[in-house]
PDB file of C-alpha atoms in Angstrom:
ATOM      1  CA  MET A 293      -3.044  -3.504  17.041  1.00 43.00           C
ATOM      2  CA  LYS A 294      -2.693  -0.302  18.887  1.00 42.00           C
ATOM      3  CA  PHE A 295       0.022   0.277  16.356  1.00 40.00           C
ATOM      4  CA  ILE A 296      -1.805  -1.012  13.329  1.00 42.00           C
ATOM      5  CA  ALA A 297      -4.180   2.001  13.453  1.00 43.00           C
ATOM      6  CA  ALA A 298      -1.342   4.264  14.404  1.00 43.00           C
ATOM      7  CA  SER A 299       0.939   2.817  11.624  1.00 44.00           C
ATOM      8  CA  LEU A 300      -1.785   3.526   9.084  1.00 40.00           C
ATOM      9  CA  LEU A 301      -2.465   6.878  10.328  1.00 38.00           C
ATOM     10  CA  LEU A 302       1.137   8.088  10.626  1.00 38.00           C
ATOM     11  CA  SER A 303       3.078   6.007   8.095  1.00 41.00           C
ATOM     12  CA  SER A 304       0.530   5.672   5.366  1.00 41.00           C
ATOM     13  CA  ALA A 305       0.749   9.430   4.911  1.00 40.00           C
ATOM     14  CA  ALA A 306       4.397   8.980   4.301  1.00 39.00           C
ATOM     15  CA  ALA A 307       3.838   5.961   1.955  1.00 41.00           C
ATOM     16  CA  PHE A 308       1.212   7.597  -0.149  1.00 40.00           C
ATOM     17  CA  ASN A 309       1.611  11.306  -0.018  1.00 43.00           C
ATOM     18  CA  ALA A 310       3.889  14.076  -1.102  1.00 38.00           C
ATOM     19  CA  PHE A 311       3.861  15.882   2.327  1.00 40.00           C
ATOM     20  CA  ALA A 312       7.474  15.758   2.648  1.00 42.00           C
ATOM     21  CA  PRO A 313       9.560  18.803   1.412  1.00 42.00           C
ATOM     22  CA  LYS A 314      11.918  16.681  -0.695  1.00 48.00           C
ATOM     23  CA  LYS A 315      10.709  15.131  -3.799  1.00 50.00           C
ATOM     24  CA  ALA A 316      11.823  11.997  -5.563  1.00 51.00           C
ATOM     25  CA  ALA A 317      13.830  12.192  -8.753  1.00 51.00           C
ATOM     26  CA  LYS A 318      11.530  11.539 -11.822  1.00 54.00           C
ATOM     27  CA  VAL A 319      11.869   8.307 -13.654  1.00 52.00           C
ATOM     28  CA  ALA A 320      10.242   7.820 -16.937  1.00 53.00           C
ATOM     29  CA  ALA A 321       6.844   6.009 -16.724  1.00 54.00           C
ATOM     30  CA  PRO A 322       7.069   2.409 -17.857  1.00 52.00           C
ATOM     31  CA  THR A 323       5.550   1.590 -21.087  1.00 58.00           C
ATOM     32  CA  TYR A 324       2.553  -0.835 -20.536  1.00 64.00           C
ATOM     33  CA  ASN A 325       3.568  -3.894 -22.501  1.00 71.00           C
ATOM     34  CA  VAL A 326       2.711  -6.538 -19.864  1.00 76.00           C
ATOM     35  CA  GLU A 327       5.694  -8.624 -20.645  1.00 77.00           C
ATOM     36  CA  ASP A 328       8.039  -5.644 -19.658  1.00 82.00           C
ATOM     37  CA  LEU A 329       6.359  -4.486 -16.442  1.00 87.00           C
ATOM     38  CA  PRO A 330       8.178  -4.557 -13.196  1.00 91.00           C
ATOM     39  CA  GLY A 331       7.234  -7.509 -10.934  1.00 92.00           C
ATOM     40  CA  ILE A 332       7.697 -10.300 -13.475  1.00 90.00           C
ATOM     41  CA  LEU A 333      10.158 -12.877 -12.304  1.00 88.00           C
ATOM     42  CA  ALA A 334      11.427 -16.385 -13.363  1.00 86.00           C
ATOM     43  CA  PRO A 335      10.379 -19.080 -13.190  1.00 88.00           C
ATOM     44  CA  VAL A 336       6.776 -18.046 -13.047  1.00 87.00           C
ATOM     45  CA  GLY A 337       7.084 -15.240 -15.552  1.00 87.00           C
ATOM     46  CA  PHE A 338       4.009 -13.137 -16.190  1.00 87.00           C
ATOM     47  CA  PHE A 339       1.321 -14.583 -13.963  1.00 89.00           C
ATOM     48  CA  ASP A 340      -2.358 -13.647 -14.957  1.00 89.00           C
ATOM     49  CA  PRO A 341      -4.334 -16.921 -14.754  1.00 89.00           C
ATOM     50  CA  LEU A 342      -7.621 -15.161 -14.976  1.00 91.00           C
ATOM     51  CA  GLY A 343      -6.636 -13.118 -18.151  1.00 88.00           C
ATOM     52  CA  PHE A 344      -7.264  -9.735 -16.591  1.00 89.00           C
ATOM     53  CA  ALA A 345      -4.358  -8.133 -18.488  1.00 87.00           C
ATOM     54  CA  ALA A 346      -5.586  -9.696 -21.866  1.00 85.00           C
ATOM     55  CA  LYS A 347      -8.885  -7.850 -21.441  1.00 87.00           C
ATOM     56  CA  ALA A 348      -7.400  -4.453 -20.456  1.00 88.00           C
ATOM     57  CA  ASP A 349      -6.101  -1.437 -22.177  1.00 88.00           C
ATOM     58  CA  GLU A 350      -3.158   0.619 -21.052  1.00 88.00           C
ATOM     59  CA  ALA A 351      -5.213   2.891 -18.853  1.00 90.00           C
ATOM     60  CA  THR A 352      -6.911  -0.150 -17.057  1.00 91.00           C
ATOM     61  CA  LEU A 353      -3.498  -1.799 -16.625  1.00 91.00           C
ATOM     62  CA  LYS A 354      -2.183   1.383 -14.922  1.00 92.00           C
ATOM     63  CA  ARG A 355      -5.091   1.438 -12.664  1.00 93.00           C
ATOM     64  CA  TYR A 356      -4.609  -2.306 -11.709  1.00 93.00           C
ATOM     65  CA  ARG A 357      -0.860  -1.645 -11.020  1.00 94.00           C
ATOM     66  CA  GLU A 358      -1.854   1.498  -8.798  1.00 95.00           C
ATOM     67  CA  ALA A 359      -4.294  -0.678  -6.839  1.00 95.00           C
ATOM     68  CA  GLU A 360      -1.658  -3.508  -6.368  1.00 96.00           C
ATOM     69  CA  LEU A 361       0.905  -1.023  -5.178  1.00 96.00           C
ATOM     70  CA  ALA A 362      -1.490   0.722  -2.777  1.00 96.00           C
ATOM     71  CA  HIS A 363      -2.712  -2.502  -1.223  1.00 97.00           C
ATOM     72  CA  GLY A 364       0.869  -3.889  -1.053  1.00 97.00           C
ATOM     73  CA  ARG A 365       1.989  -0.796   0.898  1.00 96.00           C
ATOM     74  CA  VAL A 366      -0.956  -0.841   3.298  1.00 96.00           C
ATOM     75  CA  SER A 367      -0.321  -4.670   3.935  1.00 97.00           C
ATOM     76  CA  MET A 368       3.397  -4.015   4.659  1.00 98.00           C
ATOM     77  CA  LEU A 369       2.398  -1.472   7.225  1.00 96.00           C
ATOM     78  CA  ALA A 370      -0.282  -3.778   8.606  1.00 96.00           C
ATOM     79  CA  VAL A 371       2.071  -6.711   9.025  1.00 97.00           C
ATOM     80  CA  VAL A 372       4.470  -4.558  11.057  1.00 96.00           C
ATOM     81  CA  GLY A 373       1.471  -3.350  12.993  1.00 93.00           C
ATOM     82  CA  PHE A 374       0.508  -6.843  14.087  1.00 95.00           C
ATOM     83  CA  PHE A 375       3.897  -7.580  15.395  1.00 94.00           C
ATOM     84  CA  VAL A 376       4.562  -4.272  17.120  1.00 91.00           C
ATOM     85  CA  GLY A 377       1.147  -3.816  18.486  1.00 88.00           C
ATOM     86  CA  GLU A 378       1.088  -7.207  20.126  1.00 89.00           C
ATOM     87  CA  LYS A 379       4.706  -7.052  21.290  1.00 88.00           C
ATOM     88  CA  VAL A 380       4.033  -3.770  23.265  1.00 84.00           C
ATOM     89  CA  GLU A 381       0.760  -4.918  24.618  1.00 78.00           C
ATOM     90  CA  GLY A 382       0.254  -3.643  28.121  1.00 72.00           C
ATOM     91  CA  SER A 383       3.346  -1.487  28.100  1.00 72.00           C
ATOM     92  CA  SER A 384       2.753   1.182  25.482  1.00 70.00           C
ATOM     93  CA  PHE A 385       2.189   4.811  26.331  1.00 72.00           C
ATOM     94  CA  LEU A 386      -0.787   4.812  23.946  1.00 73.00           C
ATOM     95  CA  PHE A 387      -4.305   4.607  25.508  1.00 76.00           C
ATOM     96  CA  ASP A 388      -2.807   4.071  28.895  1.00 72.00           C
ATOM     97  CA  ALA A 389      -1.586   0.604  27.828  1.00 75.00           C
ATOM     98  CA  SER A 390      -5.211  -0.636  28.152  1.00 79.00           C
ATOM     99  CA  ILE A 391      -5.572  -2.186  24.858  1.00 84.00           C
ATOM    100  CA  LYS A 392      -5.038  -5.996  24.863  1.00 86.00           C
ATOM    101  CA  GLY A 393      -5.678  -9.271  22.942  1.00 88.00           C
ATOM    102  CA  PRO A 394      -5.141 -10.208  19.363  1.00 91.00           C
ATOM    103  CA  ALA A 395      -4.173  -7.422  17.012  1.00 91.00           C
ATOM    104  CA  ILE A 396      -7.550  -7.772  15.092  1.00 92.00           C
ATOM    105  CA  SER A 397      -9.389  -6.727  18.245  1.00 91.00           C
ATOM    106  CA  HIS A 398      -7.383  -3.582  18.900  1.00 89.00           C
ATOM    107  CA  LEU A 399      -9.161  -1.149  16.793  1.00 86.00           C
ATOM    108  CA  ALA A 400     -12.434  -1.797  18.541  1.00 88.00           C
ATOM    109  CA  GLN A 401     -10.896  -0.857  21.765  1.00 88.00           C
ATOM    110  CA  VAL A 402      -9.554   2.564  20.913  1.00 86.00           C
ATOM    111  CA  PRO A 403     -11.567   5.616  21.964  1.00 86.00           C
ATOM    112  CA  GLY A 404     -13.932   7.413  19.461  1.00 85.00           C
ATOM    113  CA  GLU A 405     -11.645  10.515  19.239  1.00 89.00           C
ATOM    114  CA  PHE A 406      -8.885   8.321  17.657  1.00 89.00           C
ATOM    115  CA  TRP A 407     -11.302   7.224  14.919  1.00 89.00           C
ATOM    116  CA  ALA A 408     -11.888  10.808  14.035  1.00 92.00           C
ATOM    117  CA  LEU A 409      -8.102  11.413  13.660  1.00 93.00           C
ATOM    118  CA  LEU A 410      -7.750   8.187  11.771  1.00 92.00           C
ATOM    119  CA  ALA A 411     -10.410   9.246   9.264  1.00 94.00           C
ATOM    120  CA  ILE A 412      -8.947  12.744   8.782  1.00 96.00           C
ATOM    121  CA  GLY A 413      -5.442  11.382   8.272  1.00 95.00           C
ATOM    122  CA  ILE A 414      -6.528   8.679   5.804  1.00 94.00           C
ATOM    123  CA  GLY A 415      -8.719  11.182   3.891  1.00 96.00           C
ATOM    124  CA  ALA A 416      -6.037  13.676   3.599  1.00 95.00           C
ATOM    125  CA  ALA A 417      -3.634  10.966   2.310  1.00 93.00           C
ATOM    126  CA  GLU A 418      -6.093   9.778  -0.197  1.00 94.00           C
ATOM    127  CA  GLN A 419      -7.093  13.143  -1.338  1.00 94.00           C
ATOM    128  CA  SER A 420      -3.343  14.031  -2.007  1.00 94.00           C
ATOM    129  CA  ARG A 421      -2.931  10.797  -3.952  1.00 94.00           C
ATOM    130  CA  ALA A 422      -6.093  11.335  -6.019  1.00 94.00           C
ATOM    131  CA  GLU A 423      -4.966  14.926  -6.867  1.00 94.00           C
ATOM    132  CA  LEU A 424      -1.527  13.791  -7.937  1.00 94.00           C
ATOM    133  CA  GLY A 425      -2.532  10.740 -10.137  1.00 95.00           C
ATOM    134  CA  TRP A 426      -6.103  10.823 -11.112  1.00 95.00           C
ATOM    135  CA  VAL A 427      -7.865  12.850 -13.887  1.00 94.00           C
ATOM    136  CA  ASP A 428     -10.476  15.230 -12.306  1.00 93.00           C
ATOM    137  CA  PRO A 429     -13.860  13.447 -12.400  1.00 90.00           C
ATOM    138  CA  LYS A 430     -15.452  16.333 -14.340  1.00 91.00           C
ATOM    139  CA  ASP A 431     -12.968  15.669 -17.120  1.00 92.00           C
ATOM    140  CA  THR A 432     -13.420  11.821 -17.112  1.00 90.00           C
ATOM    141  CA  PRO A 433     -15.516  10.197 -19.720  1.00 89.00           C
ATOM    142  CA  PHE A 434     -18.540   8.567 -18.370  1.00 87.00           C
ATOM    143  CA  ASP A 435     -17.511   5.053 -19.449  1.00 84.00           C
ATOM    144  CA  ARG A 436     -13.919   5.379 -18.020  1.00 86.00           C
ATOM    145  CA  PRO A 437     -14.243   6.096 -14.302  1.00 86.00           C
ATOM    146  CA  GLY A 438     -11.080   6.241 -12.178  1.00 88.00           C
ATOM    147  CA  LEU A 439      -8.911   7.347 -15.166  1.00 92.00           C
ATOM    148  CA  LEU A 440      -5.199   8.083 -14.312  1.00 94.00           C
ATOM    149  CA  LYS A 441      -3.383  10.870 -15.766  1.00 93.00           C
ATOM    150  CA  GLU A 442      -1.218  10.053 -18.776  1.00 91.00           C
ATOM    151  CA  ASP A 443       2.001  11.388 -17.285  1.00 91.00           C
ATOM    152  CA  TYR A 444       1.493   9.583 -13.807  1.00 93.00           C
ATOM    153  CA  SER A 445       3.397   6.360 -13.052  1.00 91.00           C
ATOM    154  CA  PRO A 446       1.415   4.214 -10.735  1.00 93.00           C
ATOM    155  CA  GLY A 447       2.818   4.430  -7.234  1.00 93.00           C
ATOM    156  CA  ASP A 448       5.096   7.476  -7.942  1.00 92.00           C
ATOM    157  CA  LEU A 449       3.861   9.904  -5.399  1.00 91.00           C
ATOM    158  CA  ASN A 450       7.043  12.088  -5.219  1.00 89.00           C
ATOM    159  CA  PHE A 451       7.906  10.906  -1.747  1.00 89.00           C
ATOM    160  CA  ASP A 452      11.492   9.832  -1.467  1.00 91.00           C
ATOM    161  CA  PRO A 453      12.971  11.592   1.680  1.00 90.00           C
ATOM    162  CA  LEU A 454      16.035   9.269   1.755  1.00 91.00           C
ATOM    163  CA  SER A 455      16.727   9.566  -1.968  1.00 90.00           C
ATOM    164  CA  LEU A 456      16.617   5.824  -2.603  1.00 90.00           C
ATOM    165  CA  LYS A 457      14.844   6.095  -5.891  1.00 91.00           C
ATOM    166  CA  PRO A 458      17.233   5.238  -8.740  1.00 92.00           C
ATOM    167  CA  GLU A 459      17.381   7.541 -11.668  1.00 91.00           C
ATOM    168  CA  ASP A 460      18.417   4.788 -14.063  1.00 94.00           C
ATOM    169  CA  PRO A 461      15.478   3.070 -15.608  1.00 91.00           C
ATOM    170  CA  GLU A 462      16.736  -0.516 -15.239  1.00 93.00           C
ATOM    171  CA  GLU A 463      17.651   0.092 -11.613  1.00 95.00           C
ATOM    172  CA  PHE A 464      14.401   1.579 -11.042  1.00 93.00           C
ATOM    173  CA  LYS A 465      12.594  -1.382 -12.486  1.00 93.00           C
ATOM    174  CA  ILE A 466      14.596  -3.742 -10.132  1.00 94.00           C
ATOM    175  CA  MET A 467      13.685  -1.700  -7.049  1.00 95.00           C
ATOM    176  CA  ALA A 468       9.971  -1.545  -8.242  1.00 94.00           C
ATOM    177  CA  THR A 469      10.041  -5.326  -8.543  1.00 95.00           C
ATOM    178  CA  LYS A 470      11.340  -5.712  -5.076  1.00 96.00           C
ATOM    179  CA  GLU A 471       8.565  -3.390  -3.639  1.00 96.00           C
ATOM    180  CA  LEU A 472       5.889  -5.440  -5.528  1.00 96.00           C
ATOM    181  CA  GLN A 473       7.231  -8.779  -4.337  1.00 96.00           C
ATOM    182  CA  HIS A 474       7.328  -7.540  -0.767  1.00 97.00           C
ATOM    183  CA  GLY A 475       3.851  -6.011  -1.057  1.00 97.00           C
ATOM    184  CA  ARG A 476       2.398  -9.348  -2.531  1.00 96.00           C
ATOM    185  CA  LEU A 477       3.935 -11.273   0.230  1.00 97.00           C
ATOM    186  CA  ALA A 478       2.620  -8.844   2.848  1.00 98.00           C
ATOM    187  CA  MET A 479      -0.870  -9.101   1.332  1.00 98.00           C
ATOM    188  CA  LEU A 480      -0.753 -12.853   1.792  1.00 97.00           C
ATOM    189  CA  ALA A 481       0.776 -12.502   5.300  1.00 97.00           C
ATOM    190  CA  ALA A 482      -1.886  -9.982   6.528  1.00 97.00           C
ATOM    191  CA  ALA A 483      -4.651 -12.102   5.279  1.00 97.00           C
ATOM    192  CA  GLY A 484      -3.131 -15.217   7.005  1.00 97.00           C
ATOM    193  CA  PHE A 485      -2.732 -13.240  10.152  1.00 96.00           C
ATOM    194  CA  MET A 486      -6.291 -12.144  10.292  1.00 96.00           C
ATOM    195  CA  ALA A 487      -7.582 -15.642   9.557  1.00 97.00           C
ATOM    196  CA  GLN A 488      -5.357 -17.239  12.075  1.00 96.00           C
ATOM    197  CA  GLU A 489      -6.410 -14.877  14.820  1.00 95.00           C
ATOM    198  CA  LEU A 490     -10.138 -15.323  13.894  1.00 95.00           C
ATOM    199  CA  VAL A 491      -9.702 -19.030  14.075  1.00 95.00           C
ATOM    200  CA  ASP A 492      -8.195 -19.468  17.545  1.00 93.00           C
ATOM    201  CA  GLY A 493      -8.409 -15.992  19.264  1.00 92.00           C
ATOM    202  CA  LYS A 494      -4.724 -15.857  19.827  1.00 92.00           C
ATOM    203  CA  GLY A 495      -2.202 -13.067  18.851  1.00 92.00           C
ATOM    204  CA  ILE A 496       0.338 -13.978  16.109  1.00 93.00           C
ATOM    205  CA  ILE A 497       3.248 -13.565  18.479  1.00 89.00           C
ATOM    206  CA  GLU A 498       1.621 -16.152  20.893  1.00 89.00           C
ATOM    207  CA  HIS A 499       1.999 -18.724  18.213  1.00 87.00           C
ATOM    208  CA  PHE A 500       5.812 -18.381  18.327  1.00 84.00           C
ATOM    209  CA  ALA A 501       5.907 -18.773  22.188  1.00 75.00           C
TER     210      ALA A 501
END
């Protein structure tokens, strides 16, 4: 997990920020009819067994989708961090290759200075995301905390250095669905990795040996 922390510090800024000089092409924000949102696939269709969507207005649905995308992106980085951190254990140039053991124990082994850098990096990324997508708290009604801007499409942080984002709305919906599906799988995988390492104290890669 020497790279879980490093991945979150370095890569989450790329995943959640507009720090790059090149901005993504604008695609019209999706209308929030739940049956038309990206991420709905056969044979399951629209999956909401607890009825969250039925009780939510458009602003709340947008906030749900923003949260799902953010958690999915962090989870994808975390899954990569589990494998990379454990694979280079004992041979990395980071921290004199002194960090060892299951990935879930790596953060506890890094020096205090790294925690300060990690906090600054994550804080800067989150501030940039908030300024781009959220209504200023002073302009937000008391009973509607966390209100997103009307012209903000959840997850669209103007970061597309490789120009992968389609301009055609239908193609964009397909790509958005792929990102959501990968993020959902990664959330399950990251939870499974953490549970497995807590149970037997072994790194994930050790289970494949």
